[in-house]
């Protein structure tokens, strides 16, 4: 049995090329998104002494003044940044199969193998993404509701901080729910790659039950990894506050390190989930034929899955449930 | 914190020893002041009974008005401000259409926002009951539904210098707090709560309807107010408390006296904690009374420091505060609409449990509202018609005092991440509306509330800061002092202020007033072009390679006046041999070319190198650098890149 958090970190560390590669793409996309604002700002700022109000320190009113200038229409650049975000999302969807393939095999895949794995699972990943929109949407709607309720409480409740604490508690619940949804679909992705599962809607339902039954174990993995990310971010934030405004290069480097850590932590979650799922599959060999008494829909899925997934070398194979 | 604990301890001791006799002896004016300070056109005596359960009160008002108009008067107008909080009022209509501080554009009417000031009976001593002769008038618009001004037709005129006494029974329904009046849970701010007679000004009655953006105007006088309310309420009010009686029904009656003020406001809240302190200024020792929300006690020392600092600066720069007490009300959470408001000797502040030290909002609000004790309280300008004379001048003094107390550039926000200044915020407010309305526009006639705010507050403050560049900071301060001394306890007009400045400056500044105050001209100077050319460009034998200190250059800068505002400007140029020059231009023409022939290259040029022309709408175009400085653009683009990366990461997390 592997320990998902520790061994998952080992997987990420051994295959850190993936981290660097994703970070690089993220960096390049960010760079392209920043070209627009840079082109707009340079004619206004590069030859102006007044711009030192933004470089030597950061005066928010001067920044607002800059944004109010008709020569600096930043709205299109905002749209560009939004587009970059969407591109990155699809990029991540695309390489998900490859990433999980690397973590399943725990070996360096050739470029052809990596992209073959990515391509093989692409549409299933897309379908899982579409399935995840509903629960993520519910979490986002819940967050919005928490915001509305807590704002109203902040104004109307007899105790002034009631709204704040309701907001904190509500957001913590939303965070846990979001982590659960993420874990649920990470398990589904792992199942897809490890078991070669098909029928994503049914798989989503099946992995929901699985994630729910193992809620505490999965949550522990996701909370631990998230906590590491938060610690690094907070520590970096504290460091960042001590960097003088004039030394923007140092600030930028530090914050890029935070970005790198974010990428690594996300892959750590995925690697840990793959390991957890492998452990689970080992300890819960698939009952073939399906034990009587299970619901008919589950029977159908499992039979289908068991038929389609060839056993891996050295493993019993078969689907997880 | 130590100060608050100490003060609370003192308050408790006073309570144990019986503070009431001390209160009873207190005079509303400092002993150094020779009463009366004003004409005392009005004398109000009001007995009010507050019903906290339904946020209403019933009151009997006895108003004695002296006819100082110089002519017989038989039609007298009264304000009934609380009637503004009704769905068809002019206030609500304007707020719905253009928004204001409390009502967003297009806001839905809420029944809890309903307010009313209902006259139950109206008697004129010696003339009988005239309730039937009351009628609502609407001098500013054609809104028949507006009931914020009523007029009474007397059966016989009041002769010049004759006194007339009105006995008015009225009922108030307070709204949930909006526009500086109303309740929030147990808290009540009673502002503009009683029928108030208009002002005879510029040979006519001045009694405007309550508008979405306007404030108030009233005559000086005395106020004797008795408030009856449940005994668990803590109360603060204009003037000073002179008595307290416990009633058998579990209520108490508090007696307040105020002199030489033109409005009376009060607050009641069972939850507030009272913090007291004092400050000594040239006119004497003034008692400071804070009514704090329990969750805001951390802000009490900040309020007090700001208040003391402000009072000392006003005393030093403008003139003395003559009253014996200042009451500061800290509104409860959710009751921000009651915050940031001024009444004579009584102001409302604003803070929150999360107001960290670097955020100077609590200090700024106290500074601003205390400043109104001078600009509105004593120099009682018409806030309907000349809002800039109180809000704008006060905004200017806020800049000066906050700069002095908390540092120029950091007096709004002072953190490691970012800073903000008072004058910076004023500039932001101003640039978006610079050409929309003149400063002298009547309050309700501005294009919208944004223009009202940006021009009345922002542009006026910037215009007076820019005036310092013309006549000097000391002269502006001296002019304010003279204006204050000359017009305190009077109702000066815009011309009175500008003429006073002209007089103190010893020059006619009408060229400036006409553009900055009466006009909508926009001030914007820029460097249109600048550069260096070799002086020997036509000499075929000239060495190809340039030699620093030997090659001669023709350097030039073209300064362009983009706006219509004509203003003399200074241009500072620097050369690569370390030489710096300052050139003057009267700004009359559209552009002007400066040229120099030197064995050095021009490396920078800057219009207004002192950064004193704060009315300049675009300050990014005021300078030119030969060698581009890419730090600012690089920094912003760099952060843009990082934020985009994080946004992408967030979306990528969904994959």
XYZ file of C-alpha atoms in Angstrom, chain A residues 26-27 30-31 33-34 37-38 41-42 45-51 54-55 57-66 68-69 74 77-78 81-82 84-86 88-89 92-93 129 136 154-161 164 178-179 182 189 240-242 245 248 251-252 255-256 259 262-263 266 269-270, chain B residues 112 176 184-185 293 295-296 332-335 351-354 409 413 415-421 423-425 427-428 431 562 604-606 611 616-642 644-649 651-655:
146
model
C 1.226 29.301 -17.688
C 4.088 31.789 -17.732
C 0.594 35.260 -18.796
C 3.308 36.963 -20.786
C -1.747 38.531 -21.777
C 0.537 41.252 -20.421
C -1.405 46.444 -21.247
C 2.306 46.954 -21.722
C 1.020 51.843 -20.884
C 4.466 52.447 -22.319
C 4.394 56.094 -18.623
C 7.844 55.630 -20.094
C 8.424 59.325 -20.760
C 6.538 60.681 -17.767
C 8.151 61.750 -14.518
C 4.755 61.390 -12.864
C 5.022 57.627 -13.390
C 3.733 54.104 -9.479
C 7.257 52.743 -9.678
C 5.783 53.411 -4.508
C 2.180 52.713 -5.415
C -0.283 55.551 -5.088
C -3.733 54.128 -5.741
C -5.180 57.480 -6.753
C -2.463 57.923 -9.381
C -3.212 54.420 -10.633
C -6.916 55.283 -10.822
C -5.963 58.436 -12.689
C -4.020 56.312 -15.143
C -9.268 56.888 -16.286
C -7.203 58.074 -19.248
C -7.639 48.258 -20.476
C -6.776 43.499 -22.201
C -8.998 42.173 -19.434
C -6.572 37.756 -19.811
C -9.921 36.004 -19.548
C -5.825 33.186 -21.625
C -7.473 31.658 -18.559
C -9.822 29.647 -20.753
C -5.065 27.330 -19.946
C -8.143 25.454 -18.743
C -4.966 21.359 -18.626
C -7.923 19.282 -19.787
C -15.280 18.610 -17.088
C -18.960 23.367 -9.175
C -23.196 42.543 8.522
C -25.696 45.378 8.216
C -28.671 44.052 10.145
C -27.590 41.520 12.763
C -27.387 42.829 16.327
C -23.833 41.549 16.709
C -21.572 43.372 14.288
C -19.191 40.499 13.573
C -18.182 38.234 9.125
C -15.147 22.571 -3.655
C -12.304 20.312 -2.529
C -12.381 18.361 -7.048
C -10.180 10.956 -13.929
C 6.781 40.313 -0.563
C 5.624 43.037 1.811
C 9.241 43.623 2.750
C 8.517 48.937 -4.473
C 9.863 44.914 -8.690
C 8.766 40.788 -6.197
C 8.043 39.253 -9.562
C 5.462 35.638 -6.857
C 6.401 33.406 -9.777
C 2.829 30.307 -8.985
C 0.516 26.326 -7.040
C 1.190 24.208 -10.107
C -2.232 20.802 -7.998
C -3.277 16.411 -5.514
C -3.599 14.500 -8.763
C -38.921 50.979 5.866
C -34.554 53.366 8.558
C -30.967 51.313 12.794
C -32.028 48.697 15.300
C -20.582 51.472 19.510
C -17.581 46.892 18.881
C -15.774 50.062 17.814
C -23.698 51.313 14.311
C -22.866 48.760 11.654
C -25.341 48.926 8.831
C -26.070 52.520 9.752
C -15.620 53.237 11.552
C -15.778 49.448 11.558
C -14.281 46.660 13.611
C -11.860 45.950 10.796
C 0.569 61.433 0.378
C -4.157 55.018 3.108
C 0.309 50.666 3.958
C 3.340 48.898 2.561
C 1.367 47.803 -0.449
C -0.123 51.140 -1.417
C -0.718 54.698 -0.335
C -3.428 57.234 -1.057
C -3.706 60.913 -0.339
C -5.594 65.443 -2.708
C -5.193 62.326 -4.846
C -8.757 61.258 -4.116
C -8.224 64.664 -8.143
C -9.815 61.354 -9.059
C -11.101 64.526 -13.475
C -4.968 71.502 -24.358
C 13.998 66.019 -19.101
C 11.296 68.655 -19.168
C 8.470 69.107 -16.722
C 3.255 69.819 -8.615
C -4.367 70.084 -14.161
C -6.555 67.239 -15.336
C -3.843 65.052 -16.838
C -0.563 65.014 -14.978
C 0.969 62.147 -16.910
C 1.477 64.394 -19.928
C 3.235 67.149 -17.981
C 6.717 65.779 -18.470
C 9.120 64.331 -20.974
C 12.169 62.143 -20.572
C 14.830 61.687 -23.202
C 15.652 58.232 -21.875
C 12.508 56.254 -21.243
C 11.995 54.951 -17.722
C 10.304 51.610 -18.157
C 9.908 50.774 -14.484
C 6.296 51.863 -13.995
C 4.908 50.229 -17.133
C 7.016 47.148 -16.479
C 5.740 46.892 -12.948
C 2.089 47.157 -13.918
C 2.491 44.784 -16.842
C 4.368 42.383 -14.569
C 1.589 42.328 -12.011
C -0.926 41.999 -14.808
C 0.953 38.954 -15.998
C 0.984 37.427 -12.514
C -3.488 36.513 -15.304
C -1.398 33.487 -14.413
C -3.265 33.085 -11.132
C -6.595 33.468 -12.833
C -5.536 30.813 -15.328
C -4.453 28.575 -12.448
C -9.604 27.996 -14.034
C -7.073 25.212 -14.582
C -7.967 23.839 -11.165
C -11.368 22.987 -12.600
C -9.794 20.722 -15.213
